[in-house]
Each structure stands twice: as C-alpha cells, then as structure tokens.
Coordinates of C-alpha atoms and ligand atoms in Angstrom, one line a residue:
X1 CA 7.3 -7.2 -22.4
X2 CA 8.8 -8.5 -19.1
X3 CA 7.5 -7.2 -15.8
X4 CA 9.2 -7.6 -12.4
X5 CA 7.4 -7.1 -9.1
X6 CA 9.5 -6.4 -5.9
X7 CA 8.6 -7.6 -2.4
X8 CA 6.8 -10.5 -3.9
X9 CA 6.7 -12.3 -0.6
X10 CA 4.6 -9.6 0.9
X11 CA 0.8 -9.3 0.9
X12 CA 0.7 -6.5 -1.6
X13 CA 3.6 -7.7 -3.8
X14 CA 2.1 -11.2 -4.1
X15 CA -1.3 -9.8 -4.9
X16 CA 0.2 -7.8 -7.7
X17 CA 2.0 -10.8 -9.1
X18 CA -1.3 -12.7 -9.1
X19 CA -3.1 -9.8 -10.8
X20 CA -0.5 -9.4 -13.5
X21 CA -0.7 -13.2 -14.1
X22 CA -4.3 -12.6 -15.1
X23 CA -3.1 -10.2 -17.9
X24 CA 0.2 -11.7 -18.9
X25 CA 1.8 -15.1 -19.5
X26 CA 3.9 -16.7 -16.8
X27 CA 7.1 -16.3 -18.9
X28 CA 6.7 -12.5 -18.9
X29 CA 6.6 -12.1 -15.1
X30 CA 9.4 -12.2 -12.6
X31 CA 9.0 -12.0 -8.8
X32 CA 11.8 -10.3 -6.9
X33 CA 12.1 -11.1 -3.2
X34 CA 14.5 -10.5 -0.3
X35 CA 13.6 -14.0 0.8
X36 CA 13.1 -16.0 -2.5
X37 CA 12.2 -19.2 -0.6
X38 CA 8.9 -17.6 0.5
X39 CA 7.7 -17.0 -3.1
X40 CA 7.9 -20.4 -4.7
X41 CA 4.2 -21.0 -4.6
X42 CA 3.5 -18.0 -6.9
X43 CA 4.5 -20.2 -9.9
X44 CA 6.7 -17.7 -11.7
X45 CA 10.4 -17.2 -11.9
X46 CA 11.9 -15.8 -8.7
X47 CA 15.0 -13.7 -8.5
X48 CA 16.9 -12.1 -5.5
X49 CA 15.5 -8.6 -4.6
X50 CA 16.9 -7.3 -1.4
X51 CA 16.6 -3.4 -1.5
X52 CA 19.9 -3.2 0.3
X53 CA 21.8 -5.0 -2.4
X54 CA 22.0 -2.9 -5.5
X55 CA 24.4 -5.2 -7.4
X56 CA 22.0 -8.2 -7.0
X57 CA 19.1 -6.0 -8.0
X58 CA 20.9 -5.0 -11.1
X59 CA 21.6 -8.6 -11.9
X60 CA 17.9 -9.6 -11.3
X61 CA 16.6 -6.8 -13.5
X62 CA 18.5 -7.9 -16.6
X63 CA 16.0 -8.3 -19.5
X64 CA 13.2 -6.6 -17.6
X65 CA 11.2 -3.8 -19.3
X66 CA 9.0 -2.7 -16.4
X67 CA 9.5 -2.9 -12.6
X68 CA 6.9 -2.5 -9.9
X69 CA 8.5 -1.0 -6.7
X70 CA 6.6 -1.8 -3.5
X71 CA 7.5 0.8 -0.9
X72 CA 9.7 -0.6 1.9
X73 CA 9.0 -1.1 5.5
X74 CA 12.1 0.4 7.1
X75 CA 12.5 3.7 8.9
X76 CA 12.0 6.6 6.5
X77 CA 15.6 7.7 5.9
X78 CA 16.7 4.2 5.2
X79 CA 13.8 3.6 2.9
X80 CA 14.8 6.4 0.6
X81 CA 18.2 4.8 0.1
X82 CA 16.7 1.4 -0.4
X83 CA 14.3 2.7 -3.1
X84 CA 17.2 4.5 -4.8
X85 CA 19.0 1.2 -5.0
X86 CA 16.0 -0.2 -7.0
X87 CA 15.8 2.9 -9.2
X88 CA 19.5 3.0 -9.9
X89 CA 19.6 -0.8 -10.5
X90 CA 16.7 -0.5 -12.9
X91 CA 18.5 2.3 -14.9
X92 CA 21.7 0.4 -15.0
X93 CA 19.9 -2.8 -16.1
X94 CA 18.1 -1.0 -19.0
X95 CA 14.6 -1.1 -17.5
X96 CA 12.3 1.3 -19.3
X97 CA 9.5 2.0 -16.9
X98 CA 9.0 2.0 -13.1
X99 CA 5.7 1.9 -11.3
X100 CA 5.8 2.8 -7.6
X101 CA 3.4 2.1 -4.7
X102 CA 3.4 5.4 -2.8
X103 CA 0.9 6.5 -0.2
X104 CA -1.6 9.3 0.6
X105 CA -1.5 11.4 3.9
X106 CA -0.3 14.5 5.6
X107 CA 3.1 15.6 4.4
X108 CA 3.7 17.6 7.5
X109 CA 2.5 18.0 11.1
X110 CA 1.8 14.4 12.1
X111 CA 3.8 11.5 13.5
X112 CA 3.3 9.7 10.2
X113 CA 4.6 12.6 8.1
X114 CA 8.2 11.4 7.9
X115 CA 7.0 8.3 6.2
X116 CA 4.9 10.3 3.8
X117 CA 7.9 12.6 3.1
X118 CA 10.1 9.6 2.3
X119 CA 7.5 8.4 -0.2
X120 CA 7.4 11.8 -1.8
X121 CA 11.2 11.8 -2.0
X122 CA 11.1 8.5 -3.8
X123 CA 8.4 9.9 -6.2
X124 CA 10.8 12.8 -6.9
X125 CA 13.7 10.4 -7.5
X126 CA 11.6 8.3 -9.9
X127 CA 10.5 11.4 -11.8
X128 CA 14.2 12.5 -12.1
X129 CA 15.4 9.0 -13.2
X130 CA 14.7 9.5 -16.9
X131 CA 12.6 6.3 -16.9
X132 CA 9.0 6.2 -17.8
X133 CA 7.0 6.2 -14.6
X134 CA 3.6 5.8 -13.0
X135 CA 2.9 6.5 -9.3
X136 CA 0.0 5.2 -7.2
X137 CA -0.7 6.8 -3.9
X138 CA -2.4 4.1 -2.0
X139 CA -5.3 4.7 0.4
X140 CA -5.3 3.0 3.8
X141 CA -5.6 -0.7 3.8
X142 CA -8.9 -1.8 5.3
X143 CA -7.8 -5.4 6.0
X144 CA -6.1 -4.5 9.3
X145 CA -9.4 -3.3 10.7
X146 CA -11.0 -6.7 9.8
X147 CA -8.0 -8.5 11.5
X148 CA -8.5 -6.3 14.5
X149 CA -12.2 -7.1 15.0
X150 CA -11.7 -9.2 18.1
X151 CA -9.7 -6.4 19.8
X152 CA -12.4 -3.9 18.9
X153 CA -15.1 -6.1 20.4
X154 CA -13.0 -6.6 23.5
X155 CA -12.4 -2.9 23.8
X156 CA -16.2 -2.3 23.4
X157 CA -15.8 -0.2 20.2
X158 CA -13.3 1.6 17.9
X159 CA -11.2 4.1 19.9
X160 CA -8.9 6.4 17.9
X161 CA -8.1 10.1 17.2
X162 CA -9.6 10.3 13.7
X163 CA -12.7 12.1 14.9
X164 CA -15.5 12.5 12.3
X165 CA -13.2 12.9 9.3
X166 CA -13.3 10.4 6.4
X167 CA -10.6 8.2 5.2
X168 CA -10.0 6.8 1.7
X169 CA -9.7 3.1 2.4
X170 CA -8.8 0.4 -0.1
X171 CA -7.8 -3.3 0.0
X172 CA -4.9 -5.1 -1.5
X173 CA -6.7 -7.1 -4.3
X174 CA -8.2 -3.8 -5.5
X175 CA -4.8 -2.1 -5.5
X176 CA -3.2 -5.1 -7.2
X177 CA -5.8 -5.0 -10.0
X178 CA -5.1 -1.3 -10.6
X179 CA -1.3 -1.8 -10.5
X180 CA -1.5 -4.7 -13.0
X181 CA -3.2 -2.2 -15.4
X182 CA -0.7 0.6 -14.7
X183 CA 2.2 -1.9 -15.4
X184 CA 0.8 -3.2 -18.6
X185 CA -0.8 -0.1 -20.3
X186 CA 1.3 2.8 -21.6
X187 CA -1.5 5.4 -21.2
X188 CA -0.8 5.7 -17.5
X189 CA 2.8 6.8 -18.0
X190 CA 3.5 10.2 -16.2
X191 CA 0.4 9.9 -14.0
X192 CA 0.0 10.1 -10.2
X193 CA -3.1 8.3 -9.1
X194 CA -4.8 8.3 -5.7
X195 CA -5.9 4.7 -5.3
X196 CA -8.8 4.1 -2.9
X197 CA -12.5 3.4 -2.8
X198 CA -15.3 5.5 -1.3
X199 CA -14.1 7.4 1.8
X200 CA -15.4 6.2 5.2
X201 CA -15.6 7.7 8.6
X202 CA -14.7 5.6 11.6
X203 CA -18.4 5.6 12.6
X204 CA -19.3 4.2 9.1
X205 CA -16.5 1.6 9.5
X206 CA -17.9 0.6 12.8
X207 CA -21.3 0.1 11.3
X208 CA -20.0 -2.0 8.4
X209 CA -18.1 -4.2 10.9
X210 CA -21.1 -4.5 13.2
X211 CA -23.5 -5.5 10.5
X212 CA -21.3 -8.0 8.8
X213 CA -19.9 -9.7 11.9
X214 CA -23.1 -9.3 14.0
X215 CA -21.3 -7.4 16.8
X216 CA -22.1 -4.1 18.4
X217 CA -19.3 -1.6 17.8
X218 CA -19.5 2.1 18.1
X219 CA -16.9 4.7 17.4
X220 CA -15.4 6.8 20.2
X221 CA -13.0 9.7 19.5
X222 CA -10.0 10.1 21.8
X223 CA -7.3 12.6 21.9
X224 CA -4.1 12.1 19.8
X225 CA -1.9 12.0 22.9
X226 CA -4.1 9.3 24.6
X227 CA -4.3 7.3 21.4
X228 CA -0.5 7.6 20.7
X229 CA 0.3 6.3 24.2
X230 CA -2.2 3.5 23.8
X231 CA -0.6 2.4 20.5
X232 CA 2.9 2.6 21.9
X233 CA 1.9 0.4 24.8
X234 CA 0.6 -2.2 22.4
X235 CA 3.0 -1.9 19.4
X236 CA 6.2 -0.3 20.7
X237 CA 7.5 3.2 20.1
X238 CA 8.2 3.3 16.3
X239 CA 5.1 1.5 15.0
X240 CA 2.8 2.9 17.7
X241 CA 3.8 6.4 16.9
X242 CA 3.4 5.8 13.1
X243 CA -0.1 4.3 13.6
X244 CA -1.2 7.2 15.8
X245 CA 0.2 9.6 13.2
X246 CA -2.0 8.0 10.4
X247 CA -5.1 8.7 12.4
X248 CA -3.8 12.2 13.3
X249 CA -3.6 12.8 9.5
X250 CA -7.2 11.4 9.0
X251 CA -8.4 14.0 11.7
X252 CA -6.7 16.7 9.6
X253 CA -8.7 15.6 6.5
X254 CA -5.5 14.5 4.7
X255 CA -6.7 11.0 4.0
X256 CA -9.9 12.1 2.3
X257 CA -8.8 12.9 -1.3
X258 CA -10.3 12.6 -4.7
X259 CA -9.9 9.0 -6.0
X260 CA -8.4 8.3 -9.4
X261 CA -9.0 4.6 -9.1
X262 CA -11.3 4.5 -12.1
X263 CA -8.6 6.1 -14.3
X264 CA -6.0 3.7 -13.2
X265 CA -8.0 0.5 -13.2
X266 CA -10.5 1.2 -16.0
X267 CA -13.4 0.3 -13.6
X268 CA -14.8 1.6 -10.3
X269 CA -13.2 0.4 -7.0
X270 CA -15.2 -2.3 -5.3
X271 CA -17.9 -0.9 -3.1
X272 CA -17.8 -1.3 0.6
X273 CA -21.2 -3.1 0.6
X274 CA -19.7 -5.7 -1.8
X275 CA -16.4 -5.9 0.1
X276 CA -18.0 -6.6 3.5
X277 CA -20.4 -9.1 2.0
X278 CA -17.5 -11.0 0.5
X279 CA -15.9 -11.5 4.0
X280 CA -16.3 -14.8 5.7
X281 CA -18.2 -14.6 8.9
Ligands
NAP301 N1 -1.5 1.9 2.7 C1 -1.5 1.3 3.9 O1 -2.4 1.3 4.7 C2 -0.2 0.6 4.3 C3 -0.1 -0.1 5.5 C4 1.0 -0.8 5.8 C5 2.1 -0.7 4.9 N2 2.0 -0.1 3.8 C6 3.1 0.0 2.8 O2 2.8 -1.0 1.8 C7 3.9 -1.9 1.6 C8 3.4 -3.3 1.3 O3 2.5 -3.7 2.3 P1 2.3 -5.3 2.5 O4 1.0 -5.4 3.2 O5 2.6 -6.1 1.3 O6 3.4 -5.6 3.6 P2 4.0 -7.0 4.1 O7 3.1 -8.1 3.8 O8 4.5 -6.8 5.5 O9 5.3 -7.2 3.1 C9 6.4 -6.4 3.2 C10 7.3 -6.8 2.1 O10 8.5 -6.0 2.2 C11 9.6 -6.9 2.0 N3 10.8 -6.3 2.4 C12 11.1 -5.8 3.6 N4 12.4 -5.4 3.6 C13 12.9 -5.6 2.4 C14 14.2 -5.4 1.8 N5 15.2 -4.9 2.4 N6 14.3 -5.7 0.5 C15 13.3 -6.2 -0.2 N7 12.1 -6.5 0.3 C16 11.9 -6.1 1.6 C17 9.3 -8.1 2.8 O11 10.1 -9.2 2.4 P3 10.4 -10.4 3.4 O12 9.3 -11.4 3.1 O13 11.8 -10.9 3.0 O14 10.4 -9.9 4.8 C18 7.8 -8.3 2.3 O15 7.8 -8.9 1.1 C19 4.7 -1.8 2.9 O16 6.0 -2.2 2.7 C20 4.5 -0.4 3.3 O17 5.4 0.5 2.7 C21 0.9 0.6 3.4

C-alpha cells in the first residue's frame, strides 16, 4: 500500500513522513511538496505537490493508495479551492483513501472562525468525495509557546485573552504518530478524531514553562480588543487577527473538547510532565 504525504517540507508534514517511515518501508512512502528541493533529506521519493496545480497533483498521485492532506496556510477561501484540487486529483488518480489534518475551534463568533469554517468545508468535501476518509481535528500546537519563551520573559508573563478556560494542546510528533496509524489502519475509516493531550489553562502553561526553564512567568488576562491590537502590531493584520481569534475561541471554551487521541493512536497522548521534561533547557 503506497502512502503520499502532502506539505512534506513543513513541520507537520515532515514529522508525519518520519512517523510513517517507522511503520512502512521507504518504497511505500512518497513525499509531496510545493518545493521538492526542501525535502531531499527525508530519504523517500519526492514528487511535486503544489496545491494550486491540480494536474501536477494528479500526476504525482499515480499509483498512490492513501493520501495525507495537510491543511494549507493560505487565506480561508483560497484554502478551500486548494484542498479541492488535492481531493479531485486524488479521485482522478485512483487514490482510495484520504486522511485530512483539520482543526478544533469555534466555528462562529471569533476572528479565527473563517479558518475553522474553511476546514469544515474541506471535511464536507472529503466526505462527499466517495473516497474512504479519516479526519483528525488537531488541538493547538504547544511548540510556538516554547519558541516564544524569551518574549514571555521579556513581557513579564503570558498576556492574552483566553482567561481561565482550558485549551487542548498537542505537539507535532504526537500528531504525526496518530496520523501514521490513521493512514495505515483501516479501522479508522469514517472517523473524526479530536487529537490533543490533556487540556491546559494559560496559568497551567505558565507554571510548566516556569518550572522547566527556571523563569518566573504568571498569566495575565487581557481583553480581546487589547490582545488583538497587540498581535496586529507584532504580526500584521491577517496573522495578528487570526492568533487573537484562536485565544478568543479558547475563552469561549471551544478549544476544550473531549480527546479521541487514544482511539486514533492506540495509546495515550504524551503527558505534559513528560513533554516538558523532554525539552532542552
Ligand atoms: N493546530 C495548530 O495549532 C496550528 C497552528 C498553525 C498552523 N496549523 C495548520 O497546520 C498546517 C501545518 O502546520 P506546520 O507547522 O507544518 O506549518 P509549516 O511548517 O509552516 O508548513 C506549511 C507547509 O505548507 C506548505 N504549503 C504552503 N502553501 C502550499 C501550496 N500552495 N501547496 C503545497 N504546499 C503548500 C509549505 O510548503 P513550502 O515549504 O513550499 O512553503 C509547508 O510545507 C498549517 O498549514 C496550518 O493549516 C495548525
């Protein structure tokens, strides 16, 4: 059974390629990439995989049984069309099963909701495709909070609009492990799984970061409007608004859902104690 993984040059796509390599032989795995030159180090066959080029995708998916579609990064409306290109190319090429990395969050009422809605539209497109399918709804990546440590220290704590609500965090290697199982086991077909570990509040996240990195971070709630402006100042209008919208959704309780990680992966998600201990100080 041949498996293709899209966006293999990205952090999630490359982690999934590595996780599938643990279960399958090199010959059964193909990495698709918009920029194939970035993917040579993965040690598997690489084929063109630009979401905007349906013909090239169809060509690249010849002989593939199962494709993993990593959700795109473009603005929501464009994303839907890009994902449709992959789904249509998969159908035309005779692919049998598609596994999609979707996301959890508020479907309405936040600045992030258009992104969630675009993911839900792709879920609907996949269900209507006639292919076998599995959908993972990813929790929020925790890695950006680790990368952001210096900024938190400089700011004197974590400031955002999540309040005291919890968020289902995950990390890319744990997601990759679950997706490798969802790709290679038929029992997941037709399932939608929320993929994340134990939910954490921002105060709990601050405590984990403080203990592991020997810093003194506290959590401070700020209003959505103040946080949105702060993010726009740092990241620009599109990304700043989206990031603020993610925390707005957390404040609405929309990121604190039951986790189906165990069902998808066949084992529990890594605990946050274990994850933080594994980080280099
Ligand atoms: N759950 C969360 O917390 C969270 C956070 C951020 C993002 N996400 C979602 O998760 C996805 C994967 O995250 P990541 O960490 O792996 O992101 P990443 O490291 O930035 O990788 C993004 C990937 O998308 C590829 N890409 C962009 N436009 C493309 C196109 N037109 N055709 C084909 N590939 C294209 C990039 O290819 P190039 O190397 O050619 O640029 C790259 O491989 C994101 O795309 C986003 O939808 C989730």
